XYZ file of C-alpha atoms in Angstrom:
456
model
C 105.048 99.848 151.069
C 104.782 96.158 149.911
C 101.470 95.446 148.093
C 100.429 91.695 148.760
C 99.677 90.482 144.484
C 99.584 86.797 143.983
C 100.378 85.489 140.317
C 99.132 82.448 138.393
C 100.435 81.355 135.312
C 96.790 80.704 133.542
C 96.555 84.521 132.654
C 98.565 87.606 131.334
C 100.795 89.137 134.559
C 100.051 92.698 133.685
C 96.760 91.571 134.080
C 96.547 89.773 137.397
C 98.603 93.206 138.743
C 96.191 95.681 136.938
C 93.274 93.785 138.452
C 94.479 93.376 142.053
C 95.926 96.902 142.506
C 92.122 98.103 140.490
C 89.974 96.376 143.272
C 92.609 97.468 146.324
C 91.661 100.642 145.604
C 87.987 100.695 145.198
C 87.608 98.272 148.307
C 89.594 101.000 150.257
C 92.334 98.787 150.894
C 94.109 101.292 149.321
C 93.337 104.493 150.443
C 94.297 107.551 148.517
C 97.094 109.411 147.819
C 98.720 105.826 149.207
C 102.451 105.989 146.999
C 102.744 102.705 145.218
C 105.896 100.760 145.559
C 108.408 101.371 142.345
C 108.489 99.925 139.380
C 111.507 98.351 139.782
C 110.852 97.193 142.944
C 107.690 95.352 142.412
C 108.953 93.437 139.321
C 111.329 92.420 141.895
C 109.023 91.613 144.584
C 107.057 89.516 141.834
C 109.612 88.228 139.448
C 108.399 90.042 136.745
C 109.730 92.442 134.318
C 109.618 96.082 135.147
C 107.984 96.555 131.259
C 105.048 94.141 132.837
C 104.545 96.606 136.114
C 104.697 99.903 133.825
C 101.740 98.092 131.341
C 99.568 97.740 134.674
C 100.650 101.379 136.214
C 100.003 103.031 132.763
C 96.692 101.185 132.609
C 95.829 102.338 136.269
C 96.942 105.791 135.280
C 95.091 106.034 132.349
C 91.400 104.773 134.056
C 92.615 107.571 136.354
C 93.224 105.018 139.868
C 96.055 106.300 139.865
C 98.219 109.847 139.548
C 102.029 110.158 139.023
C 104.403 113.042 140.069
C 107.703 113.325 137.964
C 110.696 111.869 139.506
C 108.911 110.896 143.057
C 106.376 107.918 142.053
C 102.643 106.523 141.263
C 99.876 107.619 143.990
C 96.400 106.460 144.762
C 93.751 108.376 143.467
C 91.143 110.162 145.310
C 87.637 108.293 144.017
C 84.929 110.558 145.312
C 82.075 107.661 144.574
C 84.056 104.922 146.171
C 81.400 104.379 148.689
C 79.041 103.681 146.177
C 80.838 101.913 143.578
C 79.917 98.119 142.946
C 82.912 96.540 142.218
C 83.250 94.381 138.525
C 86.044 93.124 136.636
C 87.503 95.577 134.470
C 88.836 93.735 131.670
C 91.787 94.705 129.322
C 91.588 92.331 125.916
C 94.703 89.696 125.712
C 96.346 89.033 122.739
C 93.847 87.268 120.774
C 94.914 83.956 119.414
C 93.145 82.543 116.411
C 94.645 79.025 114.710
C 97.164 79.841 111.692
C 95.305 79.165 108.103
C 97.984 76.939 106.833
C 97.746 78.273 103.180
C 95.616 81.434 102.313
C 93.549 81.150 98.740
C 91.233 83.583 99.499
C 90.468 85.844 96.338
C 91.615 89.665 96.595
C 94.641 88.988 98.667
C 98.512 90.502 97.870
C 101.563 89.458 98.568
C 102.968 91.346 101.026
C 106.597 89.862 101.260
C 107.723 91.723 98.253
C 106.076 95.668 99.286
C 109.194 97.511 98.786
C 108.976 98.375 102.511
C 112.753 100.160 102.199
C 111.785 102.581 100.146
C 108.654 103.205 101.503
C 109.941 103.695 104.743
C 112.548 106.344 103.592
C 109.737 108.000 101.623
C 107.474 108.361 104.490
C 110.743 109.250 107.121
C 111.242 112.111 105.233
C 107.525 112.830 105.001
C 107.411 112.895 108.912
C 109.693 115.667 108.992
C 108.269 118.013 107.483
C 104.673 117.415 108.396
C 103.357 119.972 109.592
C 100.270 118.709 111.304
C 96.950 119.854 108.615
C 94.813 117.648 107.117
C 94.308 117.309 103.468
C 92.040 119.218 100.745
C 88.986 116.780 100.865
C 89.350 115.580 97.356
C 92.816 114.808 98.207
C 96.625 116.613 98.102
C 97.440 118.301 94.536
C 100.749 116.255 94.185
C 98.808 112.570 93.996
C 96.408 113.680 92.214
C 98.530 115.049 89.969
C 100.717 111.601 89.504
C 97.213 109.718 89.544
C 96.055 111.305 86.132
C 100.097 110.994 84.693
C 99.383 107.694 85.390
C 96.440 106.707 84.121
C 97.333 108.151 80.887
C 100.253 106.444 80.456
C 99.040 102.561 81.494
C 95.368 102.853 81.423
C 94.633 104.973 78.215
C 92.804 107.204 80.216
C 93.498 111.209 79.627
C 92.221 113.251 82.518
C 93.328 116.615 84.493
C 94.282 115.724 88.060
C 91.202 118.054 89.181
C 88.494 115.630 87.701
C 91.000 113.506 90.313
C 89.400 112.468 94.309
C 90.747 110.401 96.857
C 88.821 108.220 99.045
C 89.746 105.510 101.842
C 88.948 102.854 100.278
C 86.223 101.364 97.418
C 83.061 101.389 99.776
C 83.501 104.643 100.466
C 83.889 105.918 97.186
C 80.868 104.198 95.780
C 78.861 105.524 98.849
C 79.621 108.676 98.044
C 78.657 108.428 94.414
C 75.064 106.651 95.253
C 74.513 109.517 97.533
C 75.507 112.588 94.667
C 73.141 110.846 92.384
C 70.420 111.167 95.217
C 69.929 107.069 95.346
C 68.547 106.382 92.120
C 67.916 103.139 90.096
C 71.315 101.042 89.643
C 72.217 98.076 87.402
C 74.488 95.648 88.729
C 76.312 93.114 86.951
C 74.984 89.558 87.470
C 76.976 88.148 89.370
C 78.173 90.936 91.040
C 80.765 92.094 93.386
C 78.747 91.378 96.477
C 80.222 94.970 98.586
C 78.740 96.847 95.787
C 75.599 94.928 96.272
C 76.055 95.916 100.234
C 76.036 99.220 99.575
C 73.189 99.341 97.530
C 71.061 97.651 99.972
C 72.307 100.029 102.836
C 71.557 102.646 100.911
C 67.643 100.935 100.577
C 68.547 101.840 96.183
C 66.302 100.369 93.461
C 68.944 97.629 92.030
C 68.703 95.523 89.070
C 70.380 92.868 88.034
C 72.028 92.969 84.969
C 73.153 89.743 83.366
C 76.263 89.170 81.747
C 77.392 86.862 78.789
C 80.470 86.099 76.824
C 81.238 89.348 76.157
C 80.717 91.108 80.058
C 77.579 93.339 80.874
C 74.866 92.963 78.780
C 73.198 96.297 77.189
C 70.670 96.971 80.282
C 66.402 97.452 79.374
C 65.561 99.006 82.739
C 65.325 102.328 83.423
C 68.753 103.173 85.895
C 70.751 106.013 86.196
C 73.764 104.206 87.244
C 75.421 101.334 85.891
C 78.102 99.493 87.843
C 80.499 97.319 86.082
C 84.267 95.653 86.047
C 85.220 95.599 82.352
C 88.651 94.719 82.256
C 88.104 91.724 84.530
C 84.726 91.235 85.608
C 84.246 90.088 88.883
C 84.008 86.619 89.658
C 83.827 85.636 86.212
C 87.412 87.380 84.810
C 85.236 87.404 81.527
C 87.072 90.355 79.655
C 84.055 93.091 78.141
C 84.323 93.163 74.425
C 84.868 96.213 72.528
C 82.161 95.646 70.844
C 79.529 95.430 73.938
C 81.617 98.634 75.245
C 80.455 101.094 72.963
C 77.136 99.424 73.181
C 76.993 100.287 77.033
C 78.417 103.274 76.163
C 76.006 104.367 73.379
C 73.215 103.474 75.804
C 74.177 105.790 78.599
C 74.407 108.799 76.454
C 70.921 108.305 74.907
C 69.406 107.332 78.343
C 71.620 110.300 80.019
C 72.774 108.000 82.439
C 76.290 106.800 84.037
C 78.520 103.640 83.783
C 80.853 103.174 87.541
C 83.901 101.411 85.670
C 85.451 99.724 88.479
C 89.223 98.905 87.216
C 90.161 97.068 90.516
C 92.705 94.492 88.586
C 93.333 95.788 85.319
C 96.811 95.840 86.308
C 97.389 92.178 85.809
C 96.626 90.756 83.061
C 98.747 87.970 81.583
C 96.919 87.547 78.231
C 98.230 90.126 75.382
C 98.515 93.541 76.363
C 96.546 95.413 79.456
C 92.822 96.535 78.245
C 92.663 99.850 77.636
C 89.921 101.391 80.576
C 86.598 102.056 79.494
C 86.833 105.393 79.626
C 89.406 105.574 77.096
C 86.411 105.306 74.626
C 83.879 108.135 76.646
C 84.008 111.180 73.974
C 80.410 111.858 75.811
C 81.591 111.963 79.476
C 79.199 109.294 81.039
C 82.513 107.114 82.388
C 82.955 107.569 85.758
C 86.255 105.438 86.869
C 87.022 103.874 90.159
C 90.190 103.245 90.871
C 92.174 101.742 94.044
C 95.950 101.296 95.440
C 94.306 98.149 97.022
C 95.742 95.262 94.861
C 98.912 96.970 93.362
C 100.636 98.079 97.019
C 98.635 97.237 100.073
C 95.177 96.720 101.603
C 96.027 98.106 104.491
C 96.349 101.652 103.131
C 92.987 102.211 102.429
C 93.468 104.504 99.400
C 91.090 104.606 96.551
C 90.312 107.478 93.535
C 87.314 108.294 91.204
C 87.922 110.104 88.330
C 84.777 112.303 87.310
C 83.702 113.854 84.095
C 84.531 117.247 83.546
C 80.292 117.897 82.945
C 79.765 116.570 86.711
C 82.833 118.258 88.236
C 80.509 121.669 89.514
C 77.843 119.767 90.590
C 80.025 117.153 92.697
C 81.927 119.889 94.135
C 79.096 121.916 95.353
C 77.755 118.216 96.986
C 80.587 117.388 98.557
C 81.434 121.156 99.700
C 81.409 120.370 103.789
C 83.227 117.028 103.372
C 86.798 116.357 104.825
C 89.336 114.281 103.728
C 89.265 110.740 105.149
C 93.221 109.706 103.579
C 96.203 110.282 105.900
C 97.865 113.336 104.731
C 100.898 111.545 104.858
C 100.431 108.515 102.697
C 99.076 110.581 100.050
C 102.584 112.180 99.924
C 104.560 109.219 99.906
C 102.092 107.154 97.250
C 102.816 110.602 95.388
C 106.736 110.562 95.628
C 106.840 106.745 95.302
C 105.062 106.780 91.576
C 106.966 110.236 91.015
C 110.594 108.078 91.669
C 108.893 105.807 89.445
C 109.128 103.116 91.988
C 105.141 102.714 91.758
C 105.441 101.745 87.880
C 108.872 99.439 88.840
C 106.947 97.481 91.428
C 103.824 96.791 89.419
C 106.137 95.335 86.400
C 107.648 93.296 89.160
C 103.973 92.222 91.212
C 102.810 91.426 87.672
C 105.781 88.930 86.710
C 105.090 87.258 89.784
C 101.408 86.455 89.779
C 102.036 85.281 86.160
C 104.002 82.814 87.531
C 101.925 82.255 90.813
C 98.637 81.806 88.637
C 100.955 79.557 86.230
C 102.034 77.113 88.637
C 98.520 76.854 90.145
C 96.944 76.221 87.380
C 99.484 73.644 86.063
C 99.317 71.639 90.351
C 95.381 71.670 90.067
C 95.489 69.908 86.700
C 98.535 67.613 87.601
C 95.946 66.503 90.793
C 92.791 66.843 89.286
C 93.057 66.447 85.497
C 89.691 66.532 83.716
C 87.845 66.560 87.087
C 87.751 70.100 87.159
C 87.405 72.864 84.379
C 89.419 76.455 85.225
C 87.463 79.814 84.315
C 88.668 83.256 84.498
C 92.345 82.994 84.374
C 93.594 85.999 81.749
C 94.108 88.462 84.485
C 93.455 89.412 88.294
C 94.417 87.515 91.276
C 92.019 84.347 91.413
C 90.431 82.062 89.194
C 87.107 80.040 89.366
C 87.253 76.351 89.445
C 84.060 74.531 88.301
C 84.238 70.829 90.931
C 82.675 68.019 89.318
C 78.571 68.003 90.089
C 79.539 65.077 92.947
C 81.326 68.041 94.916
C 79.135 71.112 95.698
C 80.673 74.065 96.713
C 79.868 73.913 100.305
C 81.471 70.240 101.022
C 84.249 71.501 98.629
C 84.798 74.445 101.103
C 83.999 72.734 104.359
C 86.158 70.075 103.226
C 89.107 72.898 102.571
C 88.898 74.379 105.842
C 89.480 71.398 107.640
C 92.535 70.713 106.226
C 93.748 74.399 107.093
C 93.214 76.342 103.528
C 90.509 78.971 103.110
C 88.932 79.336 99.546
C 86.104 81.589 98.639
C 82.700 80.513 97.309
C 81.336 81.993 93.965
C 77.538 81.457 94.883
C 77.091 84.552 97.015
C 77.662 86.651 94.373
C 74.659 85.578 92.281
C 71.561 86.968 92.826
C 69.677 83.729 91.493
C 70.417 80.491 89.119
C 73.076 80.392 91.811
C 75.732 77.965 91.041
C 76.683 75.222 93.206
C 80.014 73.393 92.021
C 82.320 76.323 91.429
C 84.899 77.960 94.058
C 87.411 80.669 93.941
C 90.366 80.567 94.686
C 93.155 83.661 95.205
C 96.829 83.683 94.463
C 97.752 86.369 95.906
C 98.869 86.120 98.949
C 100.191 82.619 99.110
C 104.222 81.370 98.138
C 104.808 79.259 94.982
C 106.020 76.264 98.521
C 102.759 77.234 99.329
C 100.316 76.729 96.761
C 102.069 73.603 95.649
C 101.383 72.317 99.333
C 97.819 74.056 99.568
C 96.817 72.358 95.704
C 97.948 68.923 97.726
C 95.788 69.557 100.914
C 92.396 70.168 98.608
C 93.321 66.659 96.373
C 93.613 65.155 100.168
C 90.377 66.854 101.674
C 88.797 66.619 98.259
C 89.295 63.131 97.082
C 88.624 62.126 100.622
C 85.281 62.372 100.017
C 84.018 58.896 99.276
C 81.671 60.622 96.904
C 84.858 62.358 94.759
């Protein structure tokens, strides 16, 4: 049979087929167990590809308007409510188009070019084959946790048994799941803060105080909180580094108020300053260090795998709480994160990640003096992947921004993560992600959008 499907050019051709062939059938111009011409030959009829007919078949066959036998063609379906059915556009998504960000300075961004994609890719072909389809122990597979705690020993300072070792999907999670195991009580957050820790807090309707910080990180809290959630290698938005000093202060007041300290390490990674700071928990002799770790910012976002390490004193208790919980981390990538650090690749391409920000965060710094000079003042730059510029008082941080995005970069503002006294003249801005080309180019779009400003 021919079917009679008229094509525009202002929409997707799968589309316009899907659509046409969809209301045939439920208007009973189609009736059922009608055979559908072939692939083949409708692309013809239309002057389409075949791929473009088989999109709009397997959609039809999938909705179930449609039913295929092997080697003999596609076939109407039966639709036992058709007399009742009012018809509606059924509409599949297009390709969403959004307008390029011509340079990307947004703060806790990676660069993705250099992932070692070759080797991951033979890591995780030879995963594949000899999956054998079950899911992970819920605090994660034996052989990551195992290189996890190696690991951390070895960069971090920290000493732990890969059993005091969990995997999560990601930070949120992870701190969720803490909140909950202490039952929701009273937390201190840093001031400023990390505002997704602050978002979980509030979802989880917690008792949180603010905790202020000064020149040597979080300040020794005076409220009574079983939790204390802090950044101490590079706090976050600051990048002030926590003395040692005010680290055995935090950590003397946690064993005499038997409470916790959540020692997020998200960046300590990179740090271009001296040598790495050793983790928090590297001083804990009392176990009241609970560590957060993530593969986030060293290989990729998009893998979604985070780890807590927990005190051997908690390690019954947490057990027991999580006891019904299953594992939320691909099976899979937990093997190949655990062969890539056992090849030593993981260790190879965080020497090589660090090198390159160095030199990223370099070469910012040194284009945003050459175009703004005195103008601005640069905060925050020892480690991590973004530093804080303080604008002169004639540029708030919303013009500054607004002003930014018009010209095509994105840049993050710093006010949202104060609870009050909030700033208004300082603005992140990530390395990350962008090219040395581009952050020379993006440094010369904000001295265009910025001096603009007839105020500047």
């Amino acid at each position: 049979m021919e079917l009679q499907i008229l094509l525009t050019n202002d929409r997707s051709k799968y589309i316009q087929i899907y659509e046409q062939i969809n209301r045939a059938i439920l208007h009973n111009r189609l009736s059922a167990h009608t055979k559908l011409p072939a692939k083949r030959q409708l692309a013809e009829q239309l002057n389409v590809s075949v791929m473009t007919v088989q999109i709009a078949y397997e959609q039809l066959l999938s909705e179930g308007f449609i039913y295929a036998i092997e080697r003999v063609g596609y076939f109407v379906s039966k639709i036992e409510s058709e007399g009742h059915y009012i018809g509606k556009t059924i509409i599949i998504p297009e390709k969403v188009t959004v307008d390029d960000e011509i340079i990307n300075f947004k703060s806790g961004q990676v660069d993705n070019d250099t992932f070692p994609y070759k080797h991951w890719h033979r890591l995780y072909g030879k995963e594949l084959q000899i999956f054998n389809g079950m899911n992970a122990p819920w605090q994660g597979e034996a052989g990551l946790r195992i290189q996890i705690a190696t690991y951390l020993a070895q960069a971090r300072g920290l000493h732990c048994q890969p059993e005091q070792v969990y995997i999560f999907s990601g930070f949120q999670q992870q701190l969720m799941n803490i909140c909950l195991f202490f039952n929701r009580q009273a937390v201190g957050m840093e001031e400023p803060g990390f505002l997704r820790a602050k978002a979980i807090f509030n979802q989880l309707t917690m008792t949180s105080y603010a905790i202020p910080i000064d020149e040597e990180g979080c300040t020794v809290p005076t409220e009574n909180i079983k939790v204390l959630y802090t950044t101490p290698a590079h706090q976050y938005p600051t990048g002030i580094i926590m003395s040692v000093s005010r680290r055995v202060q935090l950590l003397n007041w946690a064993v005499s108020n038997n409470s916790y300290i959540l020692e997020d390490d998200y960046e300590a990674e990179f740090r271009y300053k001296g040598s790495p700071i050793p983790t928090l928990s590297h001083l804990d002799n009392d176990e009241h260090v609970i560590y957060l770790g993530t593969f986030s910012k060293t290989l990729l976002p998009a893998l979604r795998v985070s780890y807590i390490v927990i005190p051997k004193s908690l390690l019954n208790d947490f057990e027991e709480f999580n006891k019904h919980q299953k594992s939320t981390v691909s099976k899979i990538d937990q093997h190949v994160i655990a062969k890539f650090m056992e090849e030593g690749l993981y260790s190879k391409h965080i020497a090589k990640m660090r090198t390159l920000y160095r030199n990223k965060r370099k070469y910012l710094i040194e284009c945003l003096k050459e175009s703004f000079g005195e103008d601005i003042t640069i905060h925050g730059d020892a480690a991590g992947l973004h530093i804080i510029v303080q604008l002169p008082k004639r540029l708030d941080e919303t013009k500054a921004i607004t002003l930014a995005k018009q010209t095509g970069v994105s840049i993050d503002p710093v006010s949202v993560m104060y609870g009050k006294n909030k700033p208004n003249h300082h603005v992140m801005i990530g390395y990350g992600a962008s090219s040395i080309d581009e952050i020379k180019h993006g440094v010369q779009l904000l001295n265009i959008a910025w001096k603009r400003e007839h105020n500047y």
